[in-house]
Amino acid sequence: MTPAIAPDIAVTRSHTAKRHSILDAAAGVFCREGFAGANIDLIAAEAGVSRQTVYNHHGDKENLLVAVVREITERINAGVFETLATFPDKPVDLEAELVEFAVRLNQNCMCNRDGKFLRKLLQTEGERYPDLFAGWREHGPAKTWAALAARFARLALSGWLDLDDPDVAARQFLALVNADLQMAMIFGDTVSEEQLRAAATNAVRCFLRAYGKPRPA
Amino acid sequence: MTPAIAPDIAVTRSHTAKRHSILDAAAGVFCREGFAGANIDLIAAEAGVSRQTVYNHHGDKENLLVAVVREITERINAGVFETLATFPDKPVDLEAELVEFAVRLNQNCMCNRDGKFLRKLLQTEGERYPDLFAGWREHGPAKTWAALAARFARLALSGWLDLDDPDVAARQFLALVNADLQMAMIFGDTVSEEQLRAAATNAVRCFLRAYGKPRPA
DNA sequence: ATATTTTTAGACATACTTGTCCAAATCGTC
DNA sequence: GACGATTTGGACAAGTATGTCTAAAAATAT
């Protein structure tokens, strides 16, 4: 009885290993070719499994897309949450620490593979399958903005910032951080860490010129 | 001899009328369905012509995509140029006039049909056909930024702004103007003029807090 | 009114994709 | 070594797409 668990685990491990492999490959192919252009044979080949296995695991092609989107949004949300936890709540050098935070945000959430995939899938399939992204739409960016706004509001309370509307400031911060990366992202280029840091520096400088206060005692 | 021109014009008129109709329909379908998912029968139906006519005019499906992209980028560039000409070079109330300029920019270039199409086509087919957008990549946003930067530099010279780097400021201005519209645009929602004006107001307020100077004499 | 050109509708061959079915092979466990 | 389940490769039918071809129809210029 006790060892009965072992085989289940082993089977499941191989199972989930292939599952992940398939989801990874499917994400890549869906992202590259779009839903209509995605070829299940190609997904199977890139995942290193047979086509039948793909159908065994995820059934329909549409079902597979759903699974891919769920996987990616979950990872993205986790990354955002994790990164938000590193916000400089009690800064010493606010400018430098905000720059580092912005770099982390871009590296972990916006510019990585998942971020690129989600952005692209959203734009290509968002209108065709609105339900697909409904969950992310509500729990994704809105929650991020709110969380960031709360951090900024606290910085305002402790005298570091002078804010009218923390929500607007949060959105503007994110927009500024991406200002110099728009082209690279829209063209799918990979951005070096130098570019990322330069963009973050420009963004934070502007942000603090607008909302910064002389350092509190 | 003189009337020999007339028939050519007439033929060409009908010809170009259908050409436009086809390009319009193709733009819509390519944008909705992606290149792989776009159905030439559907394009023909939406254009109100027969499928054969589509092939007569543009040959290949790929060729049709090229024509569509060329058409849209040209219109976009024209719209940007036209809107840039309305920049408040000699402002009286800089904040109000920048807000109006930002609204025009969004209405004429970013949020209209062409802007949405270009953005979507770029994201879906940009990596597959890099040459397709090479022209726009060089002559599109870069030129816009440079032109806008020049305007800002002049405002700085005349004492309205305090700028380190006009190029950075131009990119940041555009980023701020889009900050509140990101979600709507990525989800393909249509934005009301109120939303647009509110977004522009927030953007300009932030921009001027960062770079504005007390009004010159 | 006629002649020339474009447009149309439909048939057509070709090719590709999805999703299913099935027997053989593979893998891990007992 | 044998068992059970999963995986595999390939065959298969059905549907759909592209691009070509043809003869008839329509529109336009002379």
Short mmCIF file of C-alpha atoms (C1' of nucleotides) in Angstrom, two decimals:
data_model
loop_
_atom_site.label_atom_id
_atom_site.label_comp_id
_atom_site.label_asym_id
_atom_site.label_seq_id
_atom_site.Cartn_x
_atom_site.Cartn_y
_atom_site.Cartn_z
CA MET A 1 0.00 0.00 0.00
CA THR A 2 2.62 2.48 0.95
CA PRO A 3 4.76 1.72 -2.11
CA ALA A 4 1.67 2.09 -4.25
CA ILE A 5 2.38 5.81 -4.24
CA ALA A 6 5.80 5.43 -5.79
CA PRO A 7 4.73 4.19 -9.22
CA ASP A 8 2.08 6.87 -9.40
CA ILE A 9 4.69 9.49 -8.71
CA ALA A 10 7.08 8.03 -11.24
CA VAL A 11 4.44 7.77 -13.92
CA THR A 12 3.26 11.25 -13.13
CA ARG A 13 6.78 12.62 -13.26
CA SER A 14 7.37 11.37 -16.75
CA HIS A 15 3.89 12.50 -17.62
CA THR A 16 4.38 16.03 -16.36
CA ALA A 17 7.82 16.17 -17.88
CA LYS A 18 6.32 15.56 -21.28
CA ARG A 19 3.46 17.89 -20.46
CA HIS A 20 5.89 20.69 -19.80
CA SER A 21 7.90 19.90 -22.84
CA ILE A 22 4.77 20.06 -24.97
CA LEU A 23 3.55 23.27 -23.38
CA ASP A 24 6.92 24.89 -23.91
CA ALA A 25 7.09 23.90 -27.53
CA ALA A 26 3.48 24.89 -28.10
CA ALA A 27 4.07 28.29 -26.56
CA GLY A 28 6.96 28.88 -28.90
CA VAL A 29 5.14 27.74 -32.01
CA PHE A 30 1.87 29.52 -31.19
CA CYS A 31 3.85 32.65 -30.55
CA ARG A 32 5.89 32.40 -33.74
CA GLU A 33 3.18 31.26 -36.13
CA GLY A 34 -0.06 32.36 -34.56
CA PHE A 35 -2.88 29.99 -33.69
CA ALA A 36 -3.99 29.33 -37.26
CA GLY A 37 -0.45 28.90 -38.52
CA ALA A 38 0.68 26.69 -35.67
CA ASN A 39 1.27 23.15 -36.84
CA ILE A 40 0.73 20.38 -34.34
CA ASP A 41 3.27 18.18 -36.08
CA LEU A 42 5.81 20.93 -35.57
CA ILE A 43 4.87 21.33 -31.92
CA ALA A 44 5.26 17.61 -31.39
CA ALA A 45 8.62 17.61 -33.15
CA GLU A 46 9.91 20.55 -31.11
CA ALA A 47 8.67 18.93 -27.93
CA GLY A 48 10.39 15.69 -28.89
CA VAL A 49 7.21 13.63 -28.68
CA SER A 50 4.89 12.08 -31.18
CA ARG A 51 1.82 13.88 -32.39
CA GLN A 52 -0.43 11.36 -30.73
CA THR A 53 1.10 12.19 -27.38
CA VAL A 54 0.17 15.81 -27.84
CA TYR A 55 -3.43 14.80 -28.42
CA ASN A 56 -3.30 12.40 -25.47
CA HIS A 57 -2.22 15.15 -23.15
CA HIS A 58 -4.20 18.15 -24.28
CA GLY A 59 -6.85 16.91 -26.65
CA ASP A 60 -7.83 19.69 -28.98
CA LYS A 61 -5.61 22.31 -30.54
CA GLU A 62 -7.77 24.96 -28.94
CA ASN A 63 -7.45 23.16 -25.63
CA LEU A 64 -3.71 23.22 -26.03
CA LEU A 65 -3.79 26.98 -26.52
CA VAL A 66 -5.84 27.34 -23.36
CA ALA A 67 -3.32 25.30 -21.41
CA VAL A 68 -0.43 27.35 -22.79
CA VAL A 69 -2.06 30.64 -21.88
CA ARG A 70 -2.91 29.43 -18.40
CA GLU A 71 0.65 28.28 -17.83
CA ILE A 72 2.19 31.52 -19.05
CA THR A 73 -0.15 33.85 -17.18
CA GLU A 74 0.50 31.93 -13.99
CA ARG A 75 4.24 32.21 -14.39
CA ILE A 76 3.96 35.90 -15.26
CA ASN A 77 1.83 36.64 -12.24
CA ALA A 78 4.27 34.78 -10.03
CA GLY A 79 7.16 36.77 -11.47
CA VAL A 80 5.37 40.08 -10.96
CA PHE A 81 4.49 39.21 -7.40
CA GLU A 82 8.04 38.12 -6.65
CA THR A 83 9.53 41.25 -8.14
CA LEU A 84 7.10 43.59 -6.43
CA ALA A 85 8.32 42.17 -3.14
CA THR A 86 11.73 43.72 -3.86
CA PHE A 87 10.37 47.26 -4.09
CA PRO A 88 12.52 49.71 -2.10
CA ASP A 89 10.10 50.39 0.73
CA LYS A 90 12.74 51.92 2.95
CA PRO A 91 15.21 53.40 0.52
CA VAL A 92 18.51 54.99 1.28
CA ASP A 93 19.32 56.14 -2.21
CA LEU A 94 15.88 56.20 -3.78
CA GLU A 95 17.01 56.92 -7.33
CA ALA A 96 19.52 54.09 -7.48
CA GLU A 97 17.16 51.65 -5.82
CA LEU A 98 14.27 52.52 -8.12
CA VAL A 99 16.56 51.99 -11.10
CA GLU A 100 17.47 48.53 -9.86
CA PHE A 101 13.84 47.76 -9.21
CA ALA A 102 12.89 48.86 -12.72
CA VAL A 103 15.62 46.68 -14.19
CA ARG A 104 14.34 43.68 -12.26
CA LEU A 105 10.80 44.40 -13.34
CA ASN A 106 11.77 44.42 -16.97
CA GLN A 107 14.00 41.39 -16.71
CA ASN A 108 11.58 39.23 -14.79
CA CYS A 109 8.24 40.31 -16.20
CA MET A 110 8.27 42.34 -19.37
CA CYS A 111 11.31 41.39 -21.40
CA ASN A 112 11.69 37.72 -20.66
CA ARG A 113 10.36 34.88 -22.77
CA ASP A 114 7.05 34.68 -20.96
CA GLY A 115 6.42 38.38 -21.21
CA LYS A 116 7.07 38.38 -24.89
CA PHE A 117 4.85 35.35 -25.43
CA LEU A 118 1.97 36.72 -23.43
CA ARG A 119 2.14 40.05 -25.19
CA LYS A 120 2.15 38.43 -28.57
CA LEU A 121 -0.54 35.86 -27.87
CA LEU A 122 -2.67 38.57 -26.36
CA GLN A 123 -2.41 40.69 -29.43
CA THR A 124 -2.93 37.89 -31.92
CA GLU A 125 -5.67 35.91 -30.19
CA GLY A 126 -7.03 38.35 -27.62
CA GLU A 127 -9.95 39.44 -29.75
CA ARG A 128 -10.79 35.99 -31.02
CA TYR A 129 -10.81 34.37 -27.56
CA PRO A 130 -11.69 37.10 -25.08
CA ASP A 131 -12.44 34.61 -22.30
CA LEU A 132 -8.96 33.21 -22.57
CA PHE A 133 -7.38 36.31 -21.11
CA ALA A 134 -10.28 37.49 -19.01
CA GLY A 135 -8.64 36.14 -15.89
CA TRP A 136 -5.35 37.80 -16.58
CA ARG A 137 -7.07 40.99 -17.62
CA GLU A 138 -8.65 41.32 -14.20
CA HIS A 139 -6.00 39.83 -11.99
CA GLY A 140 -2.93 40.76 -13.99
CA PRO A 141 -2.12 44.36 -14.78
CA ALA A 142 -4.78 45.89 -12.59
CA LYS A 143 -3.39 44.17 -9.51
CA THR A 144 0.14 45.08 -10.50
CA TRP A 145 -0.78 48.72 -10.83
CA ALA A 146 -2.62 48.72 -7.56
CA ALA A 147 0.25 47.09 -5.72
CA LEU A 148 2.77 49.48 -7.20
CA ALA A 149 0.51 52.42 -6.46
CA ALA A 150 0.35 51.35 -2.83
CA ARG A 151 4.13 51.31 -2.63
CA PHE A 152 4.37 54.77 -4.13
CA ALA A 153 1.70 56.04 -1.76
CA ARG A 154 3.77 54.84 1.17
CA LEU A 155 6.84 56.55 -0.23
CA ALA A 156 4.77 59.71 -0.45
CA LEU A 157 3.69 59.34 3.15
CA SER A 158 7.25 58.93 4.30
CA GLY A 159 8.23 62.09 2.49
CA TRP A 160 10.09 60.75 -0.51
CA LEU A 161 7.51 61.60 -3.13
CA ASP A 162 4.96 64.28 -3.83
CA LEU A 163 2.02 62.59 -5.55
CA ASP A 164 -1.42 63.66 -6.66
CA ASP A 165 -2.67 60.25 -7.66
CA PRO A 166 -0.60 57.16 -6.86
CA ASP A 167 -2.46 55.07 -9.43
CA VAL A 168 -1.59 57.44 -12.25
CA ALA A 169 1.98 57.62 -11.01
CA ALA A 170 2.24 53.84 -11.02
CA ARG A 171 1.06 53.59 -14.61
CA GLN A 172 3.37 56.38 -15.63
CA PHE A 173 6.31 54.73 -13.95
CA LEU A 174 5.72 51.55 -15.92
CA ALA A 175 5.22 53.48 -19.14
CA LEU A 176 8.44 55.42 -18.62
CA VAL A 177 10.35 52.27 -17.87
CA ASN A 178 9.28 50.86 -21.21
CA ALA A 179 9.67 54.07 -23.18
CA ASP A 180 13.06 53.24 -24.64
CA LEU A 181 12.26 49.57 -25.17
CA GLN A 182 9.10 49.87 -27.23
CA MET A 183 10.82 49.39 -30.55
CA ALA A 184 12.94 46.50 -29.42
CA MET A 185 9.93 44.75 -27.95
CA ILE A 186 7.64 45.33 -30.89
CA PHE A 187 10.29 43.96 -33.23
CA GLY A 188 11.06 41.04 -30.97
CA ASP A 189 14.68 42.02 -30.52
CA THR A 190 16.48 40.88 -27.43
CA VAL A 191 17.55 43.73 -25.20
CA SER A 192 20.93 43.73 -23.50
CA GLU A 193 21.18 44.45 -19.82
CA GLU A 194 22.97 47.67 -20.64
CA GLN A 195 20.05 48.89 -22.69
CA LEU A 196 17.75 47.86 -19.89
CA ARG A 197 19.72 49.74 -17.28
CA ALA A 198 20.02 52.83 -19.47
CA ALA A 199 16.27 52.80 -20.07
CA ALA A 200 15.57 52.41 -16.36
CA THR A 201 17.95 55.24 -15.52
CA ASN A 202 16.23 57.62 -17.92
CA ALA A 203 12.84 56.59 -16.66
CA VAL A 204 13.61 57.01 -12.98
CA ARG A 205 15.30 60.34 -13.56
CA CYS A 206 12.19 61.66 -15.28
CA PHE A 207 9.89 60.13 -12.69
CA LEU A 208 11.78 61.71 -9.81
CA ARG A 209 12.00 65.07 -11.54
CA ALA A 210 8.23 64.97 -11.68
CA TYR A 211 7.39 63.47 -8.32
CA GLY A 212 10.55 63.39 -6.21
CA LYS A 213 11.14 65.49 -3.13
CA PRO A 214 14.41 66.44 -1.52
CA ARG A 215 15.48 63.51 0.64
CA PRO A 216 13.68 63.45 3.98
CA ALA A 217 15.60 63.52 7.22
CA MET B 1 -4.71 62.00 -78.99
CA THR B 2 -5.90 64.31 -76.33
CA PRO B 3 -8.87 62.10 -75.46
CA ALA B 4 -6.57 59.11 -75.44
CA ILE B 5 -5.76 60.06 -71.88
CA ALA B 6 -9.36 59.90 -70.77
CA PRO B 7 -9.89 56.17 -71.20
CA ASP B 8 -6.67 55.43 -69.38
CA ILE B 9 -7.82 57.54 -66.49
CA ALA B 10 -11.24 55.95 -66.43
CA VAL B 11 -9.86 52.44 -66.59
CA THR B 12 -7.34 53.29 -63.97
CA ARG B 13 -9.99 54.82 -61.74
CA SER B 14 -12.03 51.68 -61.64
CA HIS B 15 -8.86 49.72 -61.34
CA THR B 16 -7.56 51.68 -58.39
CA ALA B 17 -10.99 51.76 -56.82
CA LYS B 18 -10.99 47.99 -56.70
CA ARG B 19 -7.37 47.97 -55.66
CA HIS B 20 -8.21 50.08 -52.65
CA SER B 21 -11.22 48.04 -51.82
CA ILE B 22 -9.12 44.90 -51.88
CA LEU B 23 -6.34 46.43 -49.82
CA ASP B 24 -8.81 47.65 -47.24
CA ALA B 25 -10.48 44.28 -46.92
CA ALA B 26 -7.14 42.49 -46.87
CA ALA B 27 -5.86 44.77 -44.13
CA GLY B 28 -8.87 43.95 -42.00
CA VAL B 29 -8.70 40.23 -42.55
CA PHE B 30 -4.92 39.97 -42.15
CA CYS B 31 -5.22 41.94 -38.96
CA ARG B 32 -8.08 39.87 -37.57
CA GLU B 33 -6.92 36.43 -38.61
CA GLY B 34 -3.19 36.74 -39.06
CA PHE B 35 -1.41 35.90 -42.28
CA ALA B 36 -1.78 32.14 -42.01
CA GLY B 37 -5.41 32.37 -40.97
CA ALA B 38 -6.39 34.92 -43.58
CA ASN B 39 -8.64 33.45 -46.23
CA ILE B 40 -8.44 34.92 -49.70
CA ASP B 41 -12.04 34.00 -50.42
CA LEU B 42 -13.04 36.02 -47.38
CA ILE B 43 -10.91 38.96 -48.46
CA ALA B 44 -12.52 38.89 -51.88
CA ALA B 45 -15.98 38.71 -50.36
CA GLU B 46 -15.34 41.61 -48.00
CA ALA B 47 -13.88 43.63 -50.84
CA GLY B 48 -16.90 42.88 -52.98
CA VAL B 49 -14.87 41.39 -55.83
CA SER B 50 -14.25 37.92 -57.09
CA ARG B 51 -11.30 35.90 -55.92
CA GLN B 52 -9.76 35.96 -59.34
CA THR B 53 -9.69 39.74 -59.26
CA VAL B 54 -7.66 39.63 -56.10
CA TYR B 55 -5.12 37.43 -57.84
CA ASN B 56 -5.20 39.65 -60.92
CA HIS B 57 -4.34 42.70 -58.89
CA HIS B 58 -1.84 41.44 -56.36
CA GLY B 59 -0.78 38.01 -57.47
CA ASP B 60 0.41 36.08 -54.48
CA LYS B 61 -1.02 36.10 -50.98
CA GLU B 62 2.37 37.15 -49.72
CA ASN B 63 2.46 39.89 -52.32
CA LEU B 64 -0.90 41.09 -51.09
CA LEU B 65 0.47 41.34 -47.57
CA VAL B 66 3.38 43.40 -48.85
CA ALA B 67 1.01 45.78 -50.61
CA VAL B 68 -1.13 46.12 -47.50
CA VAL B 69 1.82 46.91 -45.28
CA ARG B 70 3.17 49.43 -47.75
CA GLU B 71 -0.19 51.17 -47.95
CA ILE B 72 -0.66 51.34 -44.20
CA THR B 73 2.84 52.53 -43.39
CA GLU B 74 2.51 55.27 -45.97
CA ARG B 75 -0.76 56.47 -44.52
CA ILE B 76 0.64 56.31 -41.01
CA ASN B 77 3.69 58.31 -41.95
CA ALA B 78 1.51 60.90 -43.61
CA GLY B 79 -0.67 61.15 -40.51
CA VAL B 80 2.33 61.56 -38.24
CA PHE B 81 3.83 64.22 -40.44
CA GLU B 82 0.55 66.09 -40.62
CA THR B 83 0.03 65.96 -36.89
CA LEU B 84 3.57 67.00 -36.08
CA ALA B 85 2.94 70.15 -38.06
CA THR B 86 0.38 71.15 -35.43
CA PHE B 87 2.90 71.12 -32.58
CA PRO B 88 2.60 74.25 -30.41
CA ASP B 89 5.81 75.94 -31.45
CA LYS B 90 4.80 79.28 -30.02
CA PRO B 91 2.52 78.38 -27.16
CA VAL B 92 0.51 80.70 -25.00
CA ASP B 93 -0.78 78.11 -22.57
CA LEU B 94 1.75 75.33 -23.03
CA GLU B 95 0.00 72.75 -20.88
CA ALA B 96 -3.35 73.07 -22.64
CA GLU B 97 -1.79 73.13 -26.06
CA LEU B 98 0.38 70.09 -25.38
CA VAL B 99 -2.69 68.24 -24.21
CA GLU B 100 -4.50 69.01 -27.43
CA PHE B 101 -1.45 68.01 -29.42
CA ALA B 102 -1.25 64.71 -27.58
CA VAL B 103 -4.91 64.04 -28.23
CA ARG B 104 -4.42 64.68 -31.93
CA LEU B 105 -1.39 62.43 -31.99
CA ASN B 106 -3.31 59.58 -30.48
CA GLN B 107 -6.38 60.10 -32.63
CA ASN B 108 -4.53 60.44 -35.91
CA CYS B 109 -1.64 58.05 -35.47
CA MET B 110 -1.82 55.61 -32.60
CA CYS B 111 -5.46 54.81 -31.88
CA ASN B 112 -7.01 54.92 -35.31
CA ARG B 113 -7.58 51.96 -37.57
CA ASP B 114 -4.25 52.22 -39.31
CA GLY B 115 -2.34 52.45 -36.08
CA LYS B 116 -4.04 49.41 -34.70
CA PHE B 117 -3.44 47.46 -37.90
CA LEU B 118 0.20 48.37 -38.15
CA ARG B 119 0.82 47.50 -34.55
CA LYS B 120 -0.86 44.16 -34.89
CA LEU B 121 0.69 43.22 -38.21
CA LEU B 122 4.06 44.25 -36.90
CA GLN B 123 3.73 42.04 -33.90
CA THR B 124 2.33 39.05 -35.73
CA GLU B 125 4.44 39.08 -38.90
CA GLY B 126 7.36 41.30 -37.96
CA GLU B 127 9.70 38.45 -37.14
CA ARG B 128 8.67 36.30 -40.06
CA TYR B 129 9.13 39.05 -42.65
CA PRO B 130 11.71 41.44 -41.26
CA ASP B 131 12.24 43.15 -44.62
CA LEU B 132 8.58 44.03 -44.77
CA PHE B 133 8.87 46.59 -42.01
CA ALA B 134 12.48 47.56 -42.49
CA GLY B 135 11.46 50.75 -44.26
CA TRP B 136 9.05 51.78 -41.57
CA ARG B 137 11.50 50.79 -38.89
CA GLU B 138 14.03 53.29 -40.19
CA HIS B 139 11.83 56.04 -41.48
CA GLY B 140 8.91 55.64 -39.10
CA PRO B 141 9.37 56.00 -35.37
CA ALA B 142 12.95 57.20 -35.50
CA LYS B 143 11.98 60.16 -37.63
CA THR B 144 8.98 60.87 -35.46
CA TRP B 145 11.13 60.93 -32.37
CA ALA B 146 13.71 63.13 -33.99
CA ALA B 147 11.11 65.59 -35.21
CA LEU B 148 9.42 65.73 -31.84
CA ALA B 149 12.78 66.10 -30.11
CA ALA B 150 13.58 69.07 -32.32
CA ARG B 151 10.34 70.75 -31.29
CA PHE B 152 11.05 70.17 -27.64
CA ALA B 153 14.58 71.47 -28.06
CA ARG B 154 13.19 74.68 -29.49
CA LEU B 155 10.79 75.01 -26.59
CA ALA B 156 13.77 74.59 -24.29
CA LEU B 157 15.67 77.32 -26.12
CA SER B 158 12.75 79.68 -25.82
CA GLY B 159 12.62 79.07 -22.10
CA TRP B 160 9.58 76.87 -21.76
CA LEU B 161 11.35 73.65 -20.91
CA ASP B 162 14.42 72.52 -19.03
CA LEU B 163 15.79 69.49 -20.86
CA ASP B 164 18.86 67.31 -20.55
CA ASP B 165 18.28 65.27 -23.65
CA PRO B 166 15.50 66.22 -26.06
CA ASP B 167 15.51 62.75 -27.64
CA VAL B 168 14.88 61.06 -24.35
CA ALA B 169 12.21 63.61 -23.54
CA ALA B 170 10.46 62.96 -26.84
CA ARG B 171 10.32 59.22 -26.23
CA GLN B 172 9.13 59.78 -22.70
CA PHE B 173 6.43 62.13 -23.88
CA LEU B 174 5.09 59.51 -26.24
CA ALA B 175 5.34 56.81 -23.60
CA LEU B 176 3.45 58.92 -21.07
CA VAL B 177 0.76 59.74 -23.58
CA ASN B 178 0.15 56.04 -24.05
CA ALA B 179 0.50 55.06 -20.41
CA ASP B 180 -3.21 54.93 -19.67
CA LEU B 181 -4.15 53.41 -23.02
CA GLN B 182 -1.90 50.36 -23.00
CA MET B 183 -4.55 47.97 -21.84
CA ALA B 184 -7.22 49.26 -24.15
CA MET B 185 -4.87 49.04 -27.10
CA ILE B 186 -3.54 45.59 -26.29
CA PHE B 187 -7.08 44.28 -25.95
CA GLY B 188 -8.23 46.04 -29.07
CA ASP B 189 -10.84 48.10 -27.27
CA THR B 190 -11.92 51.35 -28.79
CA VAL B 191 -11.06 54.34 -26.65
CA SER B 192 -13.47 57.21 -26.23
CA GLU B 193 -12.31 60.76 -26.72
CA GLU B 194 -12.83 61.38 -23.02
CA GLN B 195 -10.41 58.61 -22.12
CA LEU B 196 -8.01 59.99 -24.66
CA ARG B 197 -8.17 63.50 -23.25
CA ALA B 198 -7.87 62.25 -19.69
CA ALA B 199 -4.81 60.23 -20.61
CA ALA B 200 -3.25 63.19 -22.38
CA THR B 201 -3.94 65.44 -19.43
CA ASN B 202 -2.22 63.08 -17.01
CA ALA B 203 0.69 62.66 -19.37
CA VAL B 204 1.29 66.34 -19.97
CA ARG B 205 0.97 67.16 -16.30
CA CYS B 206 3.68 64.64 -15.46
CA PHE B 207 5.84 65.74 -18.37
CA LEU B 208 5.69 69.38 -17.34
CA ARG B 209 6.32 68.59 -13.69
CA ALA B 210 9.51 66.94 -14.85
CA TYR B 211 10.65 69.30 -17.55
CA GLY B 212 8.49 72.43 -17.37
CA LYS B 213 9.74 75.84 -16.34
CA PRO B 214 7.78 78.81 -15.05
CA ARG B 215 6.34 80.56 -18.05
CA PRO B 216 8.86 82.84 -19.76
CA ALA B 217 8.21 86.52 -20.17
"C1'" DA C 1 -22.95 49.54 -82.13
"C1'" DT C 2 -18.74 47.29 -81.75
"C1'" DA C 3 -14.37 45.90 -79.99
"C1'" DT C 4 -11.26 45.48 -76.16
"C1'" DT C 5 -10.40 44.78 -71.66
"C1'" DT C 6 -11.64 43.63 -67.09
"C1'" DT C 7 -14.38 41.00 -64.16
"C1'" DT C 8 -16.86 37.05 -62.76
"C1'" DA C 9 -18.30 32.33 -61.36
"C1'" DG C 10 -17.07 28.00 -61.07
"C1'" DA C 11 -14.45 23.91 -61.76
"C1'" DC C 12 -10.14 21.96 -60.85
"C1'" DA C 13 -5.62 19.84 -59.16
"C1'" DT C 14 -2.63 20.01 -55.48
"C1'" DA C 15 -1.29 20.25 -51.03
"C1'" DC C 16 -1.70 20.71 -46.23
"C1'" DT C 17 -3.90 20.05 -41.52
"C1'" DT C 18 -6.60 18.20 -38.09
"C1'" DG C 19 -8.07 14.57 -35.42
"C1'" DT C 20 -8.71 9.41 -35.07
"C1'" DC C 21 -7.44 4.61 -35.15
"C1'" DC C 22 -4.35 0.74 -34.53
"C1'" DA C 23 -0.61 -2.42 -33.98
"C1'" DA C 24 4.11 -2.42 -32.57
"C1'" DA C 25 7.57 -0.76 -29.51
"C1'" DT C 26 9.27 1.19 -25.38
"C1'" DC C 27 9.64 2.08 -20.58
"C1'" DG C 28 9.39 1.40 -15.66
"C1'" DT C 29 7.80 -1.63 -12.03
"C1'" DC C 30 6.95 -6.07 -9.74
"C1'" DG D 1 11.65 -12.15 -17.01
"C1'" DA D 2 6.83 -10.58 -17.38
"C1'" DC D 3 3.25 -7.27 -16.88
"C1'" DG D 4 0.81 -2.76 -17.53
"C1'" DA D 5 0.69 1.55 -19.23
"C1'" DT D 6 2.38 4.97 -22.18
"C1'" DT D 7 4.39 6.23 -26.35
"C1'" DT D 8 5.26 5.81 -31.10
"C1'" DG D 9 4.95 5.79 -36.21
"C1'" DG D 10 2.12 5.50 -39.78
"C1'" DA D 11 -2.13 5.11 -42.18
"C1'" DC D 12 -6.47 7.24 -42.78
"C1'" DA D 13 -10.71 10.24 -43.88
"C1'" DA D 14 -12.50 14.75 -44.05
"C1'" DG D 15 -12.11 19.31 -44.59
"C1'" DT D 16 -10.03 23.47 -46.25
"C1'" DA D 17 -6.69 26.52 -48.69
"C1'" DT D 18 -4.07 28.14 -52.58
"C1'" DG D 19 -3.46 29.20 -57.14
"C1'" DT D 20 -4.72 28.18 -62.11
"C1'" DC D 21 -7.75 27.81 -65.88
"C1'" DT D 22 -11.80 28.64 -68.81
"C1'" DA D 23 -15.78 30.46 -70.81
"C1'" DA D 24 -19.34 33.73 -70.05
"C1'" DA D 25 -20.65 38.34 -68.59
"C1'" DA D 26 -20.01 43.19 -67.89
"C1'" DA D 27 -18.12 47.51 -68.50
"C1'" DT D 28 -15.74 50.94 -71.10
"C1'" DA D 29 -13.74 53.38 -75.11
"C1'" DT D 30 -13.96 54.13 -79.86
#
